[in-house]
Structures are given as structure tokens and as C-alpha cells.
Amino acid sequence: MGRNFGAISYVLLAKHILDIEDTYGWIVAATLPQICAVWWVEFWGTPLKFLTMESLAQLEALCEKLYNSLDSTERAHAESTLNCFSMGTECISHCQYILENALTPYALMLASSSLLKQVTEQRLPLQLRLDIRNYLVTYLATRGPDLQPFVVRSLIQLFCRVTKFGWLEDDGFKEVLKEALNFLSQGPCHYAIGLKMLNQLVSEMNEPNPGLPASYQRKIACSFKDQSLFKIFEISLTSLCQLKDDVGSKLQELALSLSFKCLSFNFMGTSSDESYDEIGIVQVCF
């Protein structure tokens, strides 16, 4: 599905394979499978070398325990085992493999949340972030309607986080309005995804992120406000007009929420004046 956004890390990954000592008595493979990559975890006491369809089934079982188990010890073990997916850029290709092949929503959730942590905490190459962003648009368009709501929500959050962090670096990140309109031009399921994307984008742009300096955060929000916010507000009003007969529907609720978020945007806190770097602003509504 689209470009493999993990391809950039394959050269380093292959080097890691050849450099790993045969600590567990494995025969280290000299070739790298096209999709699978090295998985450096001990899984239920059994070290696994590659993320294959067989090991993916085991991973899905572990994800089920992570999100559903009532046993705190079992959950803690699952969390510590799966934490590796968010700790190194070489694991980005693993997450793509999970997104494309996993059958359970909890494995998809793991891949999405791991990528979110990578995007937020790691300084990923620009092209890699563009690849992730474009991949997510295609993924949501093709598989979004069939996914569990919490998975869709997580993927949209990841998409908006990538978009925000790259907003000032490449115009490709600003194509979000055109892509959202493509979703809104389709059936109810895609329409809902489009509205959710815009809702999350406005929220993301309006909230600070620990990984961004305050001055840079403000520049992003100011640029977004000037270039896109009013257009999104217009989209919300158009959607409300189109959905006027669907009183109380989920789509109408999403459109109304989008209008409210646009009007509640922190306009006063998006000055590009560097002298306001540390100022605190409170908006009071009467």
C-alpha cells in the first residue's frame, strides 16, 4: 500500500543484523526480508528474530493482554515487551508491517501509538515524515471505514501530529484541507473520517506539545490560523447546511464540534511577535 516509509532505515537495519552477536545461538541472517525486520525482544521467553506472520499472531495475543487483561502483572509484562516498537527508528518499518497485516484492532493500536511516540519524540527525516503522512491518508481512505473507532481516532491523531510538526517545513503537509474534502465528497463513513480529521487538526494546532519550543509552536499556530482556519470553519458551516435534516446524527455532531473548535481557537495566543514568548494569555467568554 503506497510507499514503504520504513525503507529509509533498511540500510542501518541490515548493518544491525550483521553486527548482532549470536547471543542466543541464532544463525544471524545475512539478508533482509523485503518487509520483515529484526525484532529485538524476548517474547514469552522465546527470542524472535524476524516479525513474520507467525510471530505477528503472537504479537496480537500480547497486544490483547496489554489492552484487555485484568492481571496487572500480565499487562506490565506486555507493556515492557512491546515498548521497543517506540524506541528506535528501525522499528518504524515493523509498525507499517503490523498496520498492513494485523487482524486485531489492538495490534493496530500498538502500531499507531508507537508511531505517534516516534514522531513526537524523535527528529525523523523530513521525507520519512512525509511518507508516513501520505501513507496514513491512503490507509484511512482504504481501510478506515472498516476499523474500530478507537483505532481510527489514534491514526487521525498520528496524522495530525505529523502534519503539525512538519507544517512549516514543506507545503506537502498543508494538503490536509484538500484531502479532507476528498473524504467529505464520499459516503457517510468517509465523511465522518474527514470531519474527525479536521476536528483533531484544529485541536492539535491549538494545543502545546512538549516536543516543540513555545516560539515555534506559536509560529505554526499563527501560520495555520492565517492559511487554513477560516477555510475549515467554512467547511464546518457547509457541512451543517448539508446535514440540517440529520438532526442529532453523529455527522451533524462532528460538524457542530468543528465549528465550535474553530471559534474557540486561541487567536490571541498566535502572535508571531517573538517578544511575547513567555507571556501568558487567558481568554474569558461572557
Short mmCIF file of C-alpha atoms in Angstrom, two decimals:
data_model
loop_
_atom_site.label_atom_id
_atom_site.label_comp_id
_atom_site.label_asym_id
_atom_site.label_seq_id
_atom_site.Cartn_x
_atom_site.Cartn_y
_atom_site.Cartn_z
CA MET A 1 0.00 0.00 0.00
CA GLY A 2 1.88 3.06 -1.24
CA ARG A 3 5.48 3.80 -0.44
CA ASN A 4 7.23 1.85 2.28
CA PHE A 5 8.00 4.59 4.79
CA GLY A 6 10.43 2.30 6.59
CA ALA A 7 12.68 1.91 3.56
CA ILE A 8 14.96 4.73 4.70
CA SER A 9 16.04 2.74 7.75
CA TYR A 10 16.76 -0.53 5.90
CA VAL A 11 20.46 0.15 5.31
CA LEU A 12 21.08 0.81 9.01
CA LEU A 13 18.84 -2.10 9.89
CA ALA A 14 20.82 -4.51 7.71
CA LYS A 15 24.00 -3.35 9.39
CA HIS A 16 22.46 -4.07 12.80
CA ILE A 17 21.60 -7.60 11.69
CA LEU A 18 25.14 -8.35 10.60
CA ASP A 19 26.62 -6.78 13.74
CA ILE A 20 24.45 -8.61 16.29
CA GLU A 21 26.32 -11.24 18.22
CA ASP A 22 24.82 -14.71 18.23
CA THR A 23 23.96 -14.32 21.91
CA TYR A 24 21.14 -16.85 21.88
CA GLY A 25 22.69 -19.33 19.49
CA TRP A 26 20.81 -17.98 16.50
CA ILE A 27 22.18 -18.10 12.97
CA VAL A 28 22.15 -14.44 12.02
CA ALA A 29 20.63 -13.98 8.57
CA ALA A 30 22.78 -12.14 6.04
CA THR A 31 19.82 -10.96 4.02
CA LEU A 32 16.94 -8.71 5.00
CA PRO A 33 13.42 -9.75 4.03
CA GLN A 34 11.55 -7.20 1.96
CA ILE A 35 9.03 -6.34 4.65
CA CYS A 36 10.10 -8.00 7.90
CA ALA A 37 12.80 -6.52 10.08
CA VAL A 38 14.72 -7.57 13.15
CA TRP A 39 12.65 -7.74 16.32
CA TRP A 40 14.89 -7.49 19.40
CA VAL A 41 12.61 -8.70 22.15
CA GLU A 42 12.19 -11.78 24.22
CA PHE A 43 8.63 -12.82 23.65
CA TRP A 44 7.23 -15.09 26.30
CA GLY A 45 10.80 -16.22 26.97
CA THR A 46 11.40 -17.05 23.30
CA PRO A 47 13.65 -14.64 21.38
CA LEU A 48 12.26 -13.85 17.94
CA LYS A 49 14.47 -12.78 15.08
CA PHE A 50 12.00 -11.55 12.46
CA LEU A 51 8.49 -10.14 12.54
CA THR A 52 6.75 -12.74 10.38
CA MET A 53 3.14 -13.76 10.07
CA GLU A 54 3.68 -16.41 12.74
CA SER A 55 5.28 -14.00 15.21
CA LEU A 56 2.64 -11.40 14.30
CA ALA A 57 -0.03 -13.75 15.65
CA GLN A 58 1.91 -13.94 18.93
CA LEU A 59 2.26 -10.17 18.98
CA GLU A 60 -1.50 -9.80 18.52
CA ALA A 61 -2.07 -12.06 21.52
CA LEU A 62 0.31 -9.92 23.57
CA CYS A 63 -1.47 -6.73 22.47
CA GLU A 64 -4.76 -8.28 23.56
CA LYS A 65 -3.27 -8.74 27.04
CA LEU A 66 -1.84 -5.22 27.04
CA TYR A 67 -5.20 -3.56 26.44
CA ASN A 68 -7.65 -6.06 27.95
CA SER A 69 -6.02 -8.14 30.68
CA LEU A 70 -7.28 -7.66 34.23
CA ASP A 71 -3.99 -9.00 35.58
CA SER A 72 -1.68 -6.04 36.31
CA THR A 73 1.44 -8.23 36.19
CA GLU A 74 0.45 -9.58 32.79
CA ARG A 75 -0.23 -6.09 31.47
CA ALA A 76 3.09 -4.80 32.80
CA HIS A 77 4.97 -7.66 31.10
CA ALA A 78 3.17 -6.99 27.83
CA GLU A 79 3.93 -3.27 28.04
CA SER A 80 7.62 -3.78 28.74
CA THR A 81 7.90 -6.30 25.91
CA LEU A 82 6.13 -4.14 23.34
CA ASN A 83 7.77 -0.88 24.37
CA CYS A 84 10.62 -1.49 21.94
CA PHE A 85 8.38 -0.56 19.00
CA SER A 86 8.53 3.10 20.01
CA MET A 87 12.19 3.29 20.96
CA GLY A 88 14.09 3.25 17.66
CA THR A 89 13.53 4.43 14.11
CA GLU A 90 14.42 0.97 12.83
CA CYS A 91 11.10 -0.19 14.29
CA ILE A 92 9.08 2.13 12.04
CA SER A 93 9.07 -0.49 9.29
CA HIS A 94 7.75 -3.00 11.87
CA CYS A 95 4.81 -0.71 12.58
CA GLN A 96 3.98 -0.50 8.89
CA TYR A 97 4.09 -4.27 8.64
CA ILE A 98 1.65 -4.50 11.57
CA LEU A 99 -0.71 -1.95 10.02
CA GLU A 100 -0.79 -3.86 6.77
CA ASN A 101 -1.08 -7.38 8.14
CA ALA A 102 -2.52 -7.42 11.67
CA LEU A 103 -6.04 -8.76 12.13
CA THR A 104 -6.82 -7.39 15.59
CA PRO A 105 -7.53 -3.74 16.45
CA TYR A 106 -5.21 -3.88 19.46
CA ALA A 107 -2.18 -4.63 17.28
CA LEU A 108 -3.15 -1.74 15.02
CA MET A 109 -3.44 0.43 18.11
CA LEU A 110 0.07 -0.58 19.17
CA ALA A 111 1.49 0.37 15.76
CA SER A 112 -0.30 3.71 15.73
CA SER A 113 0.63 4.70 19.28
CA SER A 114 4.25 3.62 18.74
CA LEU A 115 4.49 5.76 15.61
CA LEU A 116 2.94 8.69 17.48
CA LYS A 117 5.65 8.45 20.13
CA GLN A 118 8.35 8.23 17.46
CA VAL A 119 7.03 11.27 15.60
CA THR A 120 6.70 13.29 18.80
CA GLU A 121 9.98 12.40 20.48
CA GLN A 122 12.37 11.64 17.60
CA ARG A 123 13.72 14.04 15.00
CA LEU A 124 12.73 11.96 11.98
CA PRO A 125 13.95 12.88 8.46
CA LEU A 126 11.59 15.15 6.54
CA GLN A 127 10.99 12.69 3.72
CA LEU A 128 10.22 9.91 6.15
CA ARG A 129 7.61 12.08 7.88
CA LEU A 130 6.07 12.98 4.51
CA ASP A 131 5.95 9.28 3.64
CA ILE A 132 4.23 8.46 6.93
CA ARG A 133 1.72 11.25 6.41
CA ASN A 134 0.87 10.23 2.85
CA TYR A 135 0.65 6.58 3.85
CA LEU A 136 -1.85 7.41 6.59
CA VAL A 137 -4.11 9.31 4.18
CA THR A 138 -4.23 6.32 1.85
CA TYR A 139 -4.65 3.90 4.74
CA LEU A 140 -7.59 5.81 6.23
CA ALA A 141 -9.20 6.11 2.80
CA THR A 142 -8.97 2.40 2.03
CA ARG A 143 -9.34 0.78 5.44
CA GLY A 144 -10.70 3.49 7.71
CA PRO A 145 -14.41 2.63 7.35
CA ASP A 146 -13.73 -0.95 8.49
CA LEU A 147 -11.60 -0.10 11.54
CA GLN A 148 -12.70 0.19 15.14
CA PRO A 149 -13.42 3.83 16.17
CA PHE A 150 -10.58 3.92 18.70
CA VAL A 151 -8.10 2.81 16.02
CA VAL A 152 -9.36 5.47 13.59
CA ARG A 153 -9.06 8.08 16.35
CA SER A 154 -5.47 7.05 17.08
CA LEU A 155 -4.46 7.07 13.40
CA ILE A 156 -6.02 10.51 12.90
CA GLN A 157 -4.14 11.83 15.94
CA LEU A 158 -0.91 10.47 14.44
CA PHE A 159 -1.72 12.05 11.07
CA CYS A 160 -2.41 15.44 12.67
CA ARG A 161 0.71 15.28 14.82
CA VAL A 162 2.89 14.59 11.77
CA THR A 163 1.10 17.38 9.90
CA LYS A 164 1.64 19.89 12.70
CA PHE A 165 5.32 19.11 13.24
CA GLY A 166 6.03 19.49 9.51
CA TRP A 167 3.70 22.42 8.83
CA LEU A 168 6.48 24.99 8.36
CA GLU A 169 8.91 22.62 6.66
CA ASP A 170 7.11 21.50 3.50
CA ASP A 171 3.91 22.54 1.73
CA GLY A 172 3.03 18.88 1.36
CA PHE A 173 1.87 18.91 4.97
CA LYS A 174 -0.63 21.66 4.13
CA GLU A 175 -2.56 19.49 1.67
CA VAL A 176 -4.76 18.35 4.54
CA LEU A 177 -7.73 20.52 3.54
CA LYS A 178 -7.82 19.13 0.02
CA GLU A 179 -7.55 15.59 1.36
CA ALA A 180 -10.27 16.19 3.95
CA LEU A 181 -12.56 17.49 1.20
CA ASN A 182 -11.94 14.26 -0.71
CA PHE A 183 -13.23 12.34 2.31
CA LEU A 184 -16.22 14.67 2.61
CA SER A 185 -17.18 14.05 -1.01
CA GLN A 186 -17.73 10.33 -0.36
CA GLY A 187 -20.17 8.24 1.68
CA PRO A 188 -21.09 8.65 5.37
CA CYS A 189 -18.14 6.62 6.72
CA HIS A 190 -15.57 8.64 4.80
CA TYR A 191 -17.48 11.84 5.55
CA ALA A 192 -17.13 11.12 9.26
CA ILE A 193 -13.39 10.45 8.90
CA GLY A 194 -12.96 13.78 7.08
CA LEU A 195 -14.73 15.70 9.84
CA LYS A 196 -12.75 13.86 12.50
CA MET A 197 -9.50 14.75 10.73
CA LEU A 198 -10.38 18.45 10.73
CA ASN A 199 -11.60 18.37 14.34
CA GLN A 200 -8.36 16.78 15.50
CA LEU A 201 -6.23 19.08 13.35
CA VAL A 202 -7.74 22.24 14.88
CA SER A 203 -7.30 20.78 18.38
CA GLU A 204 -3.72 19.75 17.62
CA MET A 205 -2.79 23.18 16.31
CA ASN A 206 -4.37 24.87 19.32
CA GLU A 207 -2.57 22.79 21.96
CA PRO A 208 1.10 22.90 23.01
CA ASN A 209 3.33 19.87 22.50
CA PRO A 210 6.26 19.08 24.81
CA GLY A 211 8.44 18.34 21.80
CA LEU A 212 8.12 21.87 20.36
CA PRO A 213 9.58 25.15 21.72
CA ALA A 214 6.90 27.70 22.63
CA SER A 215 8.02 30.18 19.95
CA TYR A 216 7.97 27.54 17.20
CA GLN A 217 4.61 26.26 18.40
CA ARG A 218 3.24 29.79 18.09
CA LYS A 219 4.63 30.20 14.56
CA ILE A 220 2.88 27.00 13.50
CA ALA A 221 -0.41 28.06 15.07
CA CYS A 222 -0.16 31.53 13.52
CA SER A 223 0.52 30.11 10.06
CA PHE A 224 -2.32 27.62 10.42
CA LYS A 225 -4.70 30.36 11.60
CA ASP A 226 -3.84 32.63 8.68
CA GLN A 227 -3.84 29.99 5.95
CA SER A 228 -6.36 27.31 6.93
CA LEU A 229 -8.56 28.00 9.95
CA PHE A 230 -11.19 30.14 8.20
CA LYS A 231 -11.41 27.64 5.33
CA ILE A 232 -12.03 24.86 7.86
CA PHE A 233 -14.71 26.98 9.54
CA GLU A 234 -16.39 27.42 6.15
CA ILE A 235 -16.27 23.66 5.65
CA SER A 236 -17.96 23.17 9.03
CA LEU A 237 -20.77 25.57 8.09
CA THR A 238 -21.23 23.93 4.70
CA SER A 239 -21.42 20.54 6.40
CA LEU A 240 -24.02 21.81 8.87
CA CYS A 241 -26.15 23.06 5.97
CA GLN A 242 -25.82 19.73 4.17
CA LEU A 243 -26.71 17.85 7.37
CA LYS A 244 -29.56 20.12 8.52
CA ASP A 245 -32.11 17.32 8.10
CA ASP A 246 -30.00 14.80 10.05
CA VAL A 247 -30.90 16.20 13.45
CA GLY A 248 -28.93 14.55 16.24
CA SER A 249 -26.83 12.45 13.87
CA LYS A 250 -23.16 11.71 14.52
CA LEU A 251 -22.14 13.61 11.39
CA GLN A 252 -24.07 16.70 12.49
CA GLU A 253 -22.44 16.45 15.90
CA LEU A 254 -18.98 16.31 14.31
CA ALA A 255 -19.74 19.31 12.09
CA LEU A 256 -21.02 21.32 15.06
CA SER A 257 -17.96 20.35 17.09
CA LEU A 258 -15.73 21.54 14.27
CA SER A 259 -17.45 24.94 14.16
CA PHE A 260 -17.09 25.30 17.92
CA LYS A 261 -13.38 24.40 17.86
CA CYS A 262 -12.71 26.94 15.10
CA LEU A 263 -14.48 29.69 17.06
CA SER A 264 -12.67 28.65 20.27
CA PHE A 265 -9.22 28.82 18.68
CA ASN A 266 -6.65 30.76 20.70
CA PHE A 267 -6.46 33.76 18.37
CA MET A 268 -4.76 35.98 20.96
CA GLY A 269 -2.04 33.41 21.60
CA THR A 270 -0.94 33.11 17.96
CA SER A 271 1.01 36.35 17.61
CA SER A 272 4.23 35.88 15.66
CA ASP A 273 5.93 38.58 17.74
CA GLU A 274 8.95 36.93 19.39
CA SER A 275 8.76 39.37 22.32
CA TYR A 276 5.66 37.52 23.56
CA ASP A 277 7.49 34.22 24.00
CA GLU A 278 6.79 33.89 27.71
CA ILE A 279 3.54 35.82 28.03
CA GLY A 280 0.51 34.01 29.42
CA ILE A 281 -2.89 34.82 27.91
CA VAL A 282 -6.25 33.91 29.31
CA GLN A 283 -9.42 34.22 27.23
CA VAL A 284 -12.66 34.81 29.12
CA CYS A 285 -16.01 34.29 27.41
CA PHE A 286 -19.05 36.30 28.55
#
